[in-house]
PDB file of C-alpha atoms in Angstrom:
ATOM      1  CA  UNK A   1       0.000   0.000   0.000  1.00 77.00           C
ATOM      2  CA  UNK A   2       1.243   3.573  -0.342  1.00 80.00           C
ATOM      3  CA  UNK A   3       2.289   5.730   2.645  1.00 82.00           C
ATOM      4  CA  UNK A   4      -0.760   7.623   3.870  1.00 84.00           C
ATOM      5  CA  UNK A   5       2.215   9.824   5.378  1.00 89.00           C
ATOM      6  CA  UNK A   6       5.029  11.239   4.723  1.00 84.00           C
ATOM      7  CA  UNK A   7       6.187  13.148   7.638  1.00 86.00           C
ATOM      8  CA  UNK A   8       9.567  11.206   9.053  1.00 85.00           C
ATOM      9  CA  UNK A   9       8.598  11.219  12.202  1.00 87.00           C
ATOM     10  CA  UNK A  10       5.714   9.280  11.423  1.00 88.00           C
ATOM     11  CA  UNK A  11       7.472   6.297   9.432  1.00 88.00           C
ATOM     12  CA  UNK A  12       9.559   3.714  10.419  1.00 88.00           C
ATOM     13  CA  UNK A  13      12.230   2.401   7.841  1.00 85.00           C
ATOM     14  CA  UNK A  14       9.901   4.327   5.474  1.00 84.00           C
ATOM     15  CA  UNK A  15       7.347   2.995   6.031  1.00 87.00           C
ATOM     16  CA  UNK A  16       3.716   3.906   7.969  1.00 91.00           C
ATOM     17  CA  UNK A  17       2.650   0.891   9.600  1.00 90.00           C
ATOM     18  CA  UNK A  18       3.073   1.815  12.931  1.00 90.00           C
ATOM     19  CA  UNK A  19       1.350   4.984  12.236  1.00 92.00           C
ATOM     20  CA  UNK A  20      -1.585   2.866  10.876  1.00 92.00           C
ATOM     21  CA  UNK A  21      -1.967   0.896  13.683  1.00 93.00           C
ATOM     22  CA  UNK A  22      -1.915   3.883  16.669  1.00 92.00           C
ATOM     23  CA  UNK A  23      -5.083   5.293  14.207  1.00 93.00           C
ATOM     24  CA  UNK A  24      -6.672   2.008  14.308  1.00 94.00           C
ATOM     25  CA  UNK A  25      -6.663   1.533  18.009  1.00 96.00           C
ATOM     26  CA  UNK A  26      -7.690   5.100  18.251  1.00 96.00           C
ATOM     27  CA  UNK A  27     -10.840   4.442  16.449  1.00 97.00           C
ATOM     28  CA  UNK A  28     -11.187   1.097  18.037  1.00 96.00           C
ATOM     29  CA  UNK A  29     -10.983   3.427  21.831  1.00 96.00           C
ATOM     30  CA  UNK A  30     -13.337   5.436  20.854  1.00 95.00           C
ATOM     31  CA  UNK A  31     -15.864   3.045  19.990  1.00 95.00           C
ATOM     32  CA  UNK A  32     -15.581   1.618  23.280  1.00 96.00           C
ATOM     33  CA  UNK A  33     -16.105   4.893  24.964  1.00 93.00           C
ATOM     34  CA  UNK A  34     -18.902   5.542  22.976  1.00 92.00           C
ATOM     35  CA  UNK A  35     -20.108   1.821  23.691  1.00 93.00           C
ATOM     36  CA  UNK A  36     -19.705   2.887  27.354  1.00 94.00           C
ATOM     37  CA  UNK A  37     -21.491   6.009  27.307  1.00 92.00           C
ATOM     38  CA  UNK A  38     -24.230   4.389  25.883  1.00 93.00           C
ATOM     39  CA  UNK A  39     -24.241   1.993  28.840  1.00 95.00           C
ATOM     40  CA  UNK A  40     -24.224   4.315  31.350  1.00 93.00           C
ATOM     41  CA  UNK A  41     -26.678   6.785  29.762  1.00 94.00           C
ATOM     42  CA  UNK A  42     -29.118   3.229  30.169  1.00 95.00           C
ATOM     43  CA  UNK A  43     -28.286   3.038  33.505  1.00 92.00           C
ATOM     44  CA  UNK A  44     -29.871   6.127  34.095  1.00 94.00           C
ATOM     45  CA  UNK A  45     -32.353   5.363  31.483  1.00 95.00           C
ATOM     46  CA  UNK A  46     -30.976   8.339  29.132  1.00 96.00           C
ATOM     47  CA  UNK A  47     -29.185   7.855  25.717  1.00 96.00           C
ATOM     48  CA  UNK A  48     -25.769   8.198  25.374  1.00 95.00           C
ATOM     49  CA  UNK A  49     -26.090  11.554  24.160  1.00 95.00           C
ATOM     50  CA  UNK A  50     -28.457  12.605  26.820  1.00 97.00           C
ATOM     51  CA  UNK A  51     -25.790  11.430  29.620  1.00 96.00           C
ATOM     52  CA  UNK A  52     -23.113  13.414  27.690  1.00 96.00           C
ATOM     53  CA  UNK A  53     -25.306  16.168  27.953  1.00 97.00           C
ATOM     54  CA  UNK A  54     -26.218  15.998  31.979  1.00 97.00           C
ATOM     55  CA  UNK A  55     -22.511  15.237  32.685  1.00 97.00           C
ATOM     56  CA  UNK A  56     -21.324  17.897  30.765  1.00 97.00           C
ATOM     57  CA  UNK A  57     -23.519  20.113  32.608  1.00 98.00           C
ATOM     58  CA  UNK A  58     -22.189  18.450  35.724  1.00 97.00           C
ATOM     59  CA  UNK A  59     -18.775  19.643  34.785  1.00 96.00           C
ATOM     60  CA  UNK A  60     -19.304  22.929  32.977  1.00 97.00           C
ATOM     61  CA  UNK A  61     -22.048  24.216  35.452  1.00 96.00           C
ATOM     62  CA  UNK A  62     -21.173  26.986  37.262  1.00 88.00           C
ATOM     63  CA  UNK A  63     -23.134  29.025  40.139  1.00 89.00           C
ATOM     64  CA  UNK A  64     -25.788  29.659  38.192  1.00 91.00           C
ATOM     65  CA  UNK A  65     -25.818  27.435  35.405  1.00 96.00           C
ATOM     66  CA  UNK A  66     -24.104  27.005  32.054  1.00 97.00           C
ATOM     67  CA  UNK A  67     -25.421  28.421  28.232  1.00 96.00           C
ATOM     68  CA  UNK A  68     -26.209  25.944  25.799  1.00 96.00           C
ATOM     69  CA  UNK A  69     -23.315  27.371  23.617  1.00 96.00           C
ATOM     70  CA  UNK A  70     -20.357  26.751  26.337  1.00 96.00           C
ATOM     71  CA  UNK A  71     -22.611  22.876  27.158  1.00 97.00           C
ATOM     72  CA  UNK A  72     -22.886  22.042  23.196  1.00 97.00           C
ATOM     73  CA  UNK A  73     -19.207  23.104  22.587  1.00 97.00           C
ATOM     74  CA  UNK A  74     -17.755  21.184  25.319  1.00 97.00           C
ATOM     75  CA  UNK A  75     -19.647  17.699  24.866  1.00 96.00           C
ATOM     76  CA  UNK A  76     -19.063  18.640  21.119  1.00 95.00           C
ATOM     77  CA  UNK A  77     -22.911  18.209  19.657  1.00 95.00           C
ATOM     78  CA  UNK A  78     -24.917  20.507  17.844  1.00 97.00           C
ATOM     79  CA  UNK A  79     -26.237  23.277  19.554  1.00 96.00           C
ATOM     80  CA  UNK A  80     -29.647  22.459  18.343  1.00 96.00           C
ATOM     81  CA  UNK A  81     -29.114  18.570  19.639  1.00 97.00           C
ATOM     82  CA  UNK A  82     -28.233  19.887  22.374  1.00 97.00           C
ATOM     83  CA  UNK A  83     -31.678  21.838  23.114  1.00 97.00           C
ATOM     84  CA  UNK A  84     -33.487  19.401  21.959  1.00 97.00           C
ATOM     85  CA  UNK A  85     -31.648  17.033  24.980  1.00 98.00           C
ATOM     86  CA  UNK A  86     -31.776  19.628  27.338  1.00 98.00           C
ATOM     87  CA  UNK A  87     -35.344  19.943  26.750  1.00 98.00           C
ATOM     88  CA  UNK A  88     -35.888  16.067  27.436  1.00 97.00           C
ATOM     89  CA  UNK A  89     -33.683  15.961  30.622  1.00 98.00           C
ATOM     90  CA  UNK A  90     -35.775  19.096  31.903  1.00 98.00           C
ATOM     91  CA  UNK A  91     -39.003  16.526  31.428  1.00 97.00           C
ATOM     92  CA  UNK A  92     -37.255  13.807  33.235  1.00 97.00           C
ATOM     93  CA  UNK A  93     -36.679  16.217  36.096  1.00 97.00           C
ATOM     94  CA  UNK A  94     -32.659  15.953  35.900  1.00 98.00           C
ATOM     95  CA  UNK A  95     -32.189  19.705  34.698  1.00 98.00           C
ATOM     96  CA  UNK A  96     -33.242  23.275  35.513  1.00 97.00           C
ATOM     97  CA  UNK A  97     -33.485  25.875  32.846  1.00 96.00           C
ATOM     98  CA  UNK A  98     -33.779  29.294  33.888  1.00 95.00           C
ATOM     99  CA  UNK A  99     -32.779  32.647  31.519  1.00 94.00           C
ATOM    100  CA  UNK A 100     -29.525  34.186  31.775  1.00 93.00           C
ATOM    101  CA  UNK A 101     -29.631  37.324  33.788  1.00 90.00           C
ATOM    102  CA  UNK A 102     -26.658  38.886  32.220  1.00 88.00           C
ATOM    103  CA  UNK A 103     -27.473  37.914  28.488  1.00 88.00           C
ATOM    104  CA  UNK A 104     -31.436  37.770  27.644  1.00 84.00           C
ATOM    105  CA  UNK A 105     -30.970  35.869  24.725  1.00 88.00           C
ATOM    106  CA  UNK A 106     -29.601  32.665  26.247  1.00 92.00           C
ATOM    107  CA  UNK A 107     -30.853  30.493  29.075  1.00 95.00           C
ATOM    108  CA  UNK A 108     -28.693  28.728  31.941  1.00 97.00           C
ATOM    109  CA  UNK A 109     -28.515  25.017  32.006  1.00 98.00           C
ATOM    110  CA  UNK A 110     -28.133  23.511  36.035  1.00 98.00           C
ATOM    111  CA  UNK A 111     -28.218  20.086  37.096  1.00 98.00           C
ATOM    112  CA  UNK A 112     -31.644  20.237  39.415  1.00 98.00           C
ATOM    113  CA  UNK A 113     -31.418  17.890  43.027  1.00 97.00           C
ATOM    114  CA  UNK A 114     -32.522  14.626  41.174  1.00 97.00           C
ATOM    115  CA  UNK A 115     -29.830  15.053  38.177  1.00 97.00           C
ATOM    116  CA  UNK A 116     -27.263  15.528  41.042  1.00 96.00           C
ATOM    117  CA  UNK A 117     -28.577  12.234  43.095  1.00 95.00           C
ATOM    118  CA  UNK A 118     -28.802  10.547  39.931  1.00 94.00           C
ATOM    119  CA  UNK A 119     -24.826  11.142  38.567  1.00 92.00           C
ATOM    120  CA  UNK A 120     -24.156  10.416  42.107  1.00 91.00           C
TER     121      UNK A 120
END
């Protein structure tokens, strides 16, 4: 096969199987930690974007909340997705949505008591 390289540092006696191989078992990874997300989002009885959506707002939340922007950026989904998962976590009682004080046109995104219990 032909070098899908051709940086030196990225071949070994000229060649780029080693480089290959490290992309392979990075795809392979992240298949599995997609395959685990999934499996925890059904522990909770979410999907696995849904629990990439409540932790992230675990983790991004601040006093009062984080934007759908900064939450949608950092679990790396569509903003739109991202409402649309918000909007179904808000009916299963595991987020609070309130408007952003300092910017009308956005809302803040919390984790409410029973999304806390439940990543607990």
């Amino acid at each position: 096969m032909p070098a899908s390289v051709s940086h030196a540092e990225l071949l070994w006696s000229g060649r780029d199987d080693r480089f290959r191989e490290t992309i392979y078992l990075m795809v392979l990874t992240l298949n599995q930690m997609l395959t685990f997300r999934e499996a925890f989002g059904r522990s909770l009885g979410l999907t696995g974007s849904q629990f990439a959506v409540l932790m992230g707002t675990a983790y991004q939340q601040k006093a009062d909340g984080v934007t759908i922007r900064a939450l949608a950026d950092h679990v790396m989904l569509a903003p739109t997705h991202v409402t649309t998962e918000v909007g179904r976590l808000i009916r299963k009682g595991l987020l609070i949505k309130r408007p952003n004080k300092s910017d009308g046109r956005s809302v803040l995104v919390s984790l409410s008591p029973r999304g806390e219990a439940a990543l607990e």
